[in-house]
Short mmCIF file of C-alpha atoms in Angstrom, two decimals:
data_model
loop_
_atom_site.label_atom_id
_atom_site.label_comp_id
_atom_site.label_asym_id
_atom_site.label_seq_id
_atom_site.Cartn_x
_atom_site.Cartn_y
_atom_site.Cartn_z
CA UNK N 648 14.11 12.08 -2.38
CA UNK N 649 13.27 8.89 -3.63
CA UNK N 650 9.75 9.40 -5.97
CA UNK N 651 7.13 7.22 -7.92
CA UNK N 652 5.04 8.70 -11.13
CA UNK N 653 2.21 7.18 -12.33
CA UNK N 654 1.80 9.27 -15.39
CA UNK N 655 -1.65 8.48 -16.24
CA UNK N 656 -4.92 9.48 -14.07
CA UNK N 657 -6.74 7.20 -15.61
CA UNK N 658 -7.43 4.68 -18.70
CA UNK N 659 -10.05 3.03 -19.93
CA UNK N 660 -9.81 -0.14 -22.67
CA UNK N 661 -12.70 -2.45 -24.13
CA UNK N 662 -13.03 -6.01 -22.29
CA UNK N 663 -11.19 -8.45 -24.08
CA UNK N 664 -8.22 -6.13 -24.77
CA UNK N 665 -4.73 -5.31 -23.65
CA UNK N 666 -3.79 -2.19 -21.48
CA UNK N 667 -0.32 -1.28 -20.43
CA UNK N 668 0.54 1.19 -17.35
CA UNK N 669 2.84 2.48 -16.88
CA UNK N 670 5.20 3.48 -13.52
CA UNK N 671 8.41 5.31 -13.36
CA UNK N 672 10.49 6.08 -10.19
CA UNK N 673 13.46 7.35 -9.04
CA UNK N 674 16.32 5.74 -6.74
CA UNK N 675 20.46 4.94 -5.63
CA UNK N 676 19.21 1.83 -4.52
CA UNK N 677 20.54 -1.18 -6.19
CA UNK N 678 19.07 -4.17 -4.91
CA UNK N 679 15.04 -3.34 -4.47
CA UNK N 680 11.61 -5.18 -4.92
CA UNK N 681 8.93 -3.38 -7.05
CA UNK N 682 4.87 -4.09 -6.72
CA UNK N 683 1.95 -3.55 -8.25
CA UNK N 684 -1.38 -3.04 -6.11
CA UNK N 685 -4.99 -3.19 -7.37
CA UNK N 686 -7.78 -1.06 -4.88
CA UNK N 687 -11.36 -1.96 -6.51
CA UNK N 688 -14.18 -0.27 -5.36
CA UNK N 689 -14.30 -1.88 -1.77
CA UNK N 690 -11.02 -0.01 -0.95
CA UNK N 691 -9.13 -3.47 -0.57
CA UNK N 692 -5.76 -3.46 -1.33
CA UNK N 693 -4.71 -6.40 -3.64
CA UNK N 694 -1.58 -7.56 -4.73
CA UNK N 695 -0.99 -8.05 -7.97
CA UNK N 696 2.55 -9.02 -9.00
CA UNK N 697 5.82 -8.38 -8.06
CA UNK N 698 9.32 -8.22 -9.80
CA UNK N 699 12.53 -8.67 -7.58
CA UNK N 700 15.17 -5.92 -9.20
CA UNK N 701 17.98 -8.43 -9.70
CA UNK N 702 16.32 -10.73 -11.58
CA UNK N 703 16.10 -10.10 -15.28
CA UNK N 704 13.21 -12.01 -16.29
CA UNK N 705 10.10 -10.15 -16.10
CA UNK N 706 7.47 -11.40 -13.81
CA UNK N 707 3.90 -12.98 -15.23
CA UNK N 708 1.09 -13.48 -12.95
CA UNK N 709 -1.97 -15.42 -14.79
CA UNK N 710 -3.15 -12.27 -17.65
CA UNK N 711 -0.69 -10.17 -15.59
CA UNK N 712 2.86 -9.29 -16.82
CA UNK N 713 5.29 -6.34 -16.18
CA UNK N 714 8.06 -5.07 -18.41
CA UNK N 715 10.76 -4.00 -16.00
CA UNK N 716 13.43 -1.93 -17.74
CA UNK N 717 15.95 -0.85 -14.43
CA UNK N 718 18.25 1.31 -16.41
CA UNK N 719 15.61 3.05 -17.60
CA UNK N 720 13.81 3.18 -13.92
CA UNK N 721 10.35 2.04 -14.95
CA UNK N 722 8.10 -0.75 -14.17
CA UNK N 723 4.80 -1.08 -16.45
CA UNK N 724 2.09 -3.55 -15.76
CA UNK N 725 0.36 -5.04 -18.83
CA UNK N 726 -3.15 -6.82 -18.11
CA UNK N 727 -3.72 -8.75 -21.42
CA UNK N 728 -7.57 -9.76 -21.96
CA UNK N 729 -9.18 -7.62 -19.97
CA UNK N 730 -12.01 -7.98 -17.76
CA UNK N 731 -14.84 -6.36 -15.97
CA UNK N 732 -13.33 -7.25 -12.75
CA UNK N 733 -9.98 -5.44 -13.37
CA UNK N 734 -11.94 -2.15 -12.77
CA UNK N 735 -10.07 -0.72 -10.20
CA UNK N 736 -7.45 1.83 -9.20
CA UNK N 737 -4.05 0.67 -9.47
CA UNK N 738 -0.86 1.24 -7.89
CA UNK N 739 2.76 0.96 -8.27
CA UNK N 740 4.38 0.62 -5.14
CA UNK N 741 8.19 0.24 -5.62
CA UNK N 742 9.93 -0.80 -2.10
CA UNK N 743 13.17 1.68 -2.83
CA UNK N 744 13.70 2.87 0.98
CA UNK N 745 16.24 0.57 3.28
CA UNK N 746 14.15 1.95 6.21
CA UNK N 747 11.39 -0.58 5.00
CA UNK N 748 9.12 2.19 3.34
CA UNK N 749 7.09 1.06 0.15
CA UNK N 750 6.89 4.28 -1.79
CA UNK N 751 3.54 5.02 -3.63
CA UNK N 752 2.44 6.67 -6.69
CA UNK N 753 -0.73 8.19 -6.98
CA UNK N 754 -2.45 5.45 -8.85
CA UNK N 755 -3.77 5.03 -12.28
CA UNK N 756 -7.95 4.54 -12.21
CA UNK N 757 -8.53 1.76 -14.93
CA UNK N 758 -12.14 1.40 -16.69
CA UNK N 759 -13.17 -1.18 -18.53
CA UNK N 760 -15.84 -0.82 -21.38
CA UNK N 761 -18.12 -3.57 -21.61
CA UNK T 1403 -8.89 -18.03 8.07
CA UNK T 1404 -5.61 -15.85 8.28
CA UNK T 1405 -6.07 -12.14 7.98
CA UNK T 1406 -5.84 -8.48 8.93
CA UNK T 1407 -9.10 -6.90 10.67
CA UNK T 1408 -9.66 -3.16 11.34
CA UNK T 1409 -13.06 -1.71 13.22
CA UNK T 1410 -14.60 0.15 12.90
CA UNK T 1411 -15.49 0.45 9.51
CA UNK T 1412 -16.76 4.22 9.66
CA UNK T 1413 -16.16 6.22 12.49
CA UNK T 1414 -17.09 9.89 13.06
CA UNK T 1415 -15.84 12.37 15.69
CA UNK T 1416 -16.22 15.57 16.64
CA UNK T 1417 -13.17 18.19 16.62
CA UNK T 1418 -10.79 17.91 19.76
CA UNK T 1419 -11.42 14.21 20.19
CA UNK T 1420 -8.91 11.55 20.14
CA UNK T 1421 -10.27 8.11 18.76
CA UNK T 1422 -8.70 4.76 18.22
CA UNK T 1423 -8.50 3.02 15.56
CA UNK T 1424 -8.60 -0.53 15.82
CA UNK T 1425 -5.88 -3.31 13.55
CA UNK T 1426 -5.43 -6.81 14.72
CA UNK T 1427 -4.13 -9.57 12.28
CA UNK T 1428 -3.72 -13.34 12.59
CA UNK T 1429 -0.86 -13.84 10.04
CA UNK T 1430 1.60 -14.26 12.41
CA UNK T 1431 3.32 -11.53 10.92
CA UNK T 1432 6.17 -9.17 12.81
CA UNK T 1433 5.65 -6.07 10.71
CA UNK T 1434 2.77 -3.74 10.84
CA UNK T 1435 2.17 -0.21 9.33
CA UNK T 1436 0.00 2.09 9.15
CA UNK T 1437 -0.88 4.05 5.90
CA UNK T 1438 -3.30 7.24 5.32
CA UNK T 1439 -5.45 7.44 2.05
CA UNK T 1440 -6.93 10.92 0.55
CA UNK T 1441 -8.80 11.12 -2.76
CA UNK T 1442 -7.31 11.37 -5.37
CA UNK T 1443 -3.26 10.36 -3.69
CA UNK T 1444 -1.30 7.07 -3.25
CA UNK T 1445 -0.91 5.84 0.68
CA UNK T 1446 1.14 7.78 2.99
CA UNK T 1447 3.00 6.24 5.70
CA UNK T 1448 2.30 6.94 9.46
CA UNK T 1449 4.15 4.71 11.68
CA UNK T 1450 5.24 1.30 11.22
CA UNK T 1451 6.69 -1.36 13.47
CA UNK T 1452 8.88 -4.18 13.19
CA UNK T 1453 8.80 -5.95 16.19
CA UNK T 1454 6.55 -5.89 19.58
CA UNK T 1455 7.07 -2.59 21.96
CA UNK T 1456 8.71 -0.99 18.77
CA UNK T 1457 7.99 1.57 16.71
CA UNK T 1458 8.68 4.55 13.92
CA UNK T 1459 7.34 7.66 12.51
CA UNK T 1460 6.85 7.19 8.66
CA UNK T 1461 6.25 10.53 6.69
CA UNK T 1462 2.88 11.97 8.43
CA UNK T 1463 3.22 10.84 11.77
CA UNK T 1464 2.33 14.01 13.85
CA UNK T 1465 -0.73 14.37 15.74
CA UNK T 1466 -1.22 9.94 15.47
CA UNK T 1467 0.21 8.12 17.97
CA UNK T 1468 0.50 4.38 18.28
CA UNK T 1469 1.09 1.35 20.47
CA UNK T 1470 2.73 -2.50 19.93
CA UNK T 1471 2.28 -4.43 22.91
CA UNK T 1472 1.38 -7.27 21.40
CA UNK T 1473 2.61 -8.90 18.08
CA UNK T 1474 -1.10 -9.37 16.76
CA UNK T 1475 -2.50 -5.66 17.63
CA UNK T 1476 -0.97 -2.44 16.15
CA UNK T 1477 -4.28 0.10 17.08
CA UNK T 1478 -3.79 3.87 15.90
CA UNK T 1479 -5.11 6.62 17.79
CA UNK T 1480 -5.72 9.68 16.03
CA UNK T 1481 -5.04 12.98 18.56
CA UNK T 1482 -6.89 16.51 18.54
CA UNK T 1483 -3.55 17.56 16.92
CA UNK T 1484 -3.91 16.07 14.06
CA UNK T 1485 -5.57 19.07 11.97
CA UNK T 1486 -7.23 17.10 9.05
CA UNK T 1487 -7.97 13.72 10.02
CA UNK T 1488 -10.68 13.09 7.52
CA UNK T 1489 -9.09 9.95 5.48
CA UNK T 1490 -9.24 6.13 4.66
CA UNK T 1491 -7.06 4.49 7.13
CA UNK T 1492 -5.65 1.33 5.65
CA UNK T 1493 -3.65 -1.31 8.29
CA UNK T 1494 -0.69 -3.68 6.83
CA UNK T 1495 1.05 -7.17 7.82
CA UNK T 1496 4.16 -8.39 6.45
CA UNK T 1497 7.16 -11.27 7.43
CA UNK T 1498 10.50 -9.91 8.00
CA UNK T 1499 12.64 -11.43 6.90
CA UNK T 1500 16.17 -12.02 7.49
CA UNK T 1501 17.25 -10.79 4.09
CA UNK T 1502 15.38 -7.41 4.57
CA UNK T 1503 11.86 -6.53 4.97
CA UNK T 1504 11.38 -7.32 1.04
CA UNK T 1505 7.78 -9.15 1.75
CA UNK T 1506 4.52 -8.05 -0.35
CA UNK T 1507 2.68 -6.39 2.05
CA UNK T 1508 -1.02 -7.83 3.34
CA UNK T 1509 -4.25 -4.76 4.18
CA UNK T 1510 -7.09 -4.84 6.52
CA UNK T 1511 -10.38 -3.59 4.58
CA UNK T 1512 -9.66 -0.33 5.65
CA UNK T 1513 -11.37 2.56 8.40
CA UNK T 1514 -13.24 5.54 7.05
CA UNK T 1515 -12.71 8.30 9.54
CA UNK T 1516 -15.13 11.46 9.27
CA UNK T 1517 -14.51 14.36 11.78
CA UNK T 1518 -17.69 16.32 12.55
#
């Protein structure tokens, strides 16, 4: 079975700073897409970035950046200068299944200190 | 403006009812899904469909049923079978392409069902 683990249940990191979370999954598959997903408060579901497997370079969206390490089978998103507005849950949401299944982790609940 | 709707935004019902749930989007998009949110858990899939008057059963699909008679409207109806219906109900949109369904995927604000 193909998984996702979001190790951490939650973080929290003063405004202004860096925080890095982290996602690690499990798959055959060689040819995949990963995202990540922010849910504020409103229950919305946001995209945030997204890395295509075959590509090398790691994707940047804005203060939004991933380190993508597909040997190792993880997919981190670093959110550099953090704001209020960031509060949210977030989600890593790799799309491993050829029967056109995203597969979810259980989220990471970010807080951000004023 | 393009986008995914979903009504209603709370619904309640009473045990042995079936209720619809409503997801219509404007995005021109073939794909729909339906996912099922409970505190605390990432989204689970229910059904999905790629195209119009076809369907599949993701991983929790007993006791929902669904319908795709139109490309715009993928509503969800949630059966008496279904023995814990309480959840967030979140609709999705994306393109298909012809290189794989390997599209971000777009949400509807979401339905808060409550069962009495």
């Amino acid at each position: 079975a193909q998984t996702v683990t979001q190790s951490q249940p939650e973080m929290s990191v003063q405004e202004a700073e860096t925080v890095t979370l982290s996602c690690t999954y499990d798959t055959s598959e060689s040819d995949y897409y990963l995202f990540w997903y922010k849910q504020p408060p409103s229950r919305q579901m946001i995209l945030v970035i997204r890395q295509e497997a075959y590509k090398q370079q790691n994707a940047t969206e804005n203060r939004f950046s991933v380190n993508f390490q597909k040997a190792a089978k993880s997919f981190s998103l670093k959110i550099s200068d953090s704001q209020l507005g960031d509060a949210a849950m977030y989600f890593c949401a790799p799309f491993l299944d050829s029967n056109y299944q995203l597969i979810w982790g259980a989220g990471t609940k970010l807080i951000i200190k004023p | 403006d393009g986008g995914i709707t979903q009504s209603p935004k709370y619904l309640f019902r009473k045990e042995g009812q079936n209720v619809t749930l409503s997801c219509e989007q404007n995005l021109n998009h073939d794909a729909m899904y339906w996912y099922r949110q409970d505190p605390g858990q990432g989204l689970r899939l229910i059904y999905y469909s790629q195209i119009v008057n076809d369907f599949q059963k993701g991983d929790i699909a007993e006791g929902y049923s669904v319908s795709r008679e139109k490309k715009e409207s993928f509503p969800l109806t949630v059966t008496s079978a279904q023995k814990n219906p309480t959840a967030f109900y979140l609709c999705a949109s994306s393109i298909q392409s012809t290189s794989g369904p390997y599209n971000e995927q777009f949400f509807g604000p979401g339905t808060r069902l409550t069962v009495l």
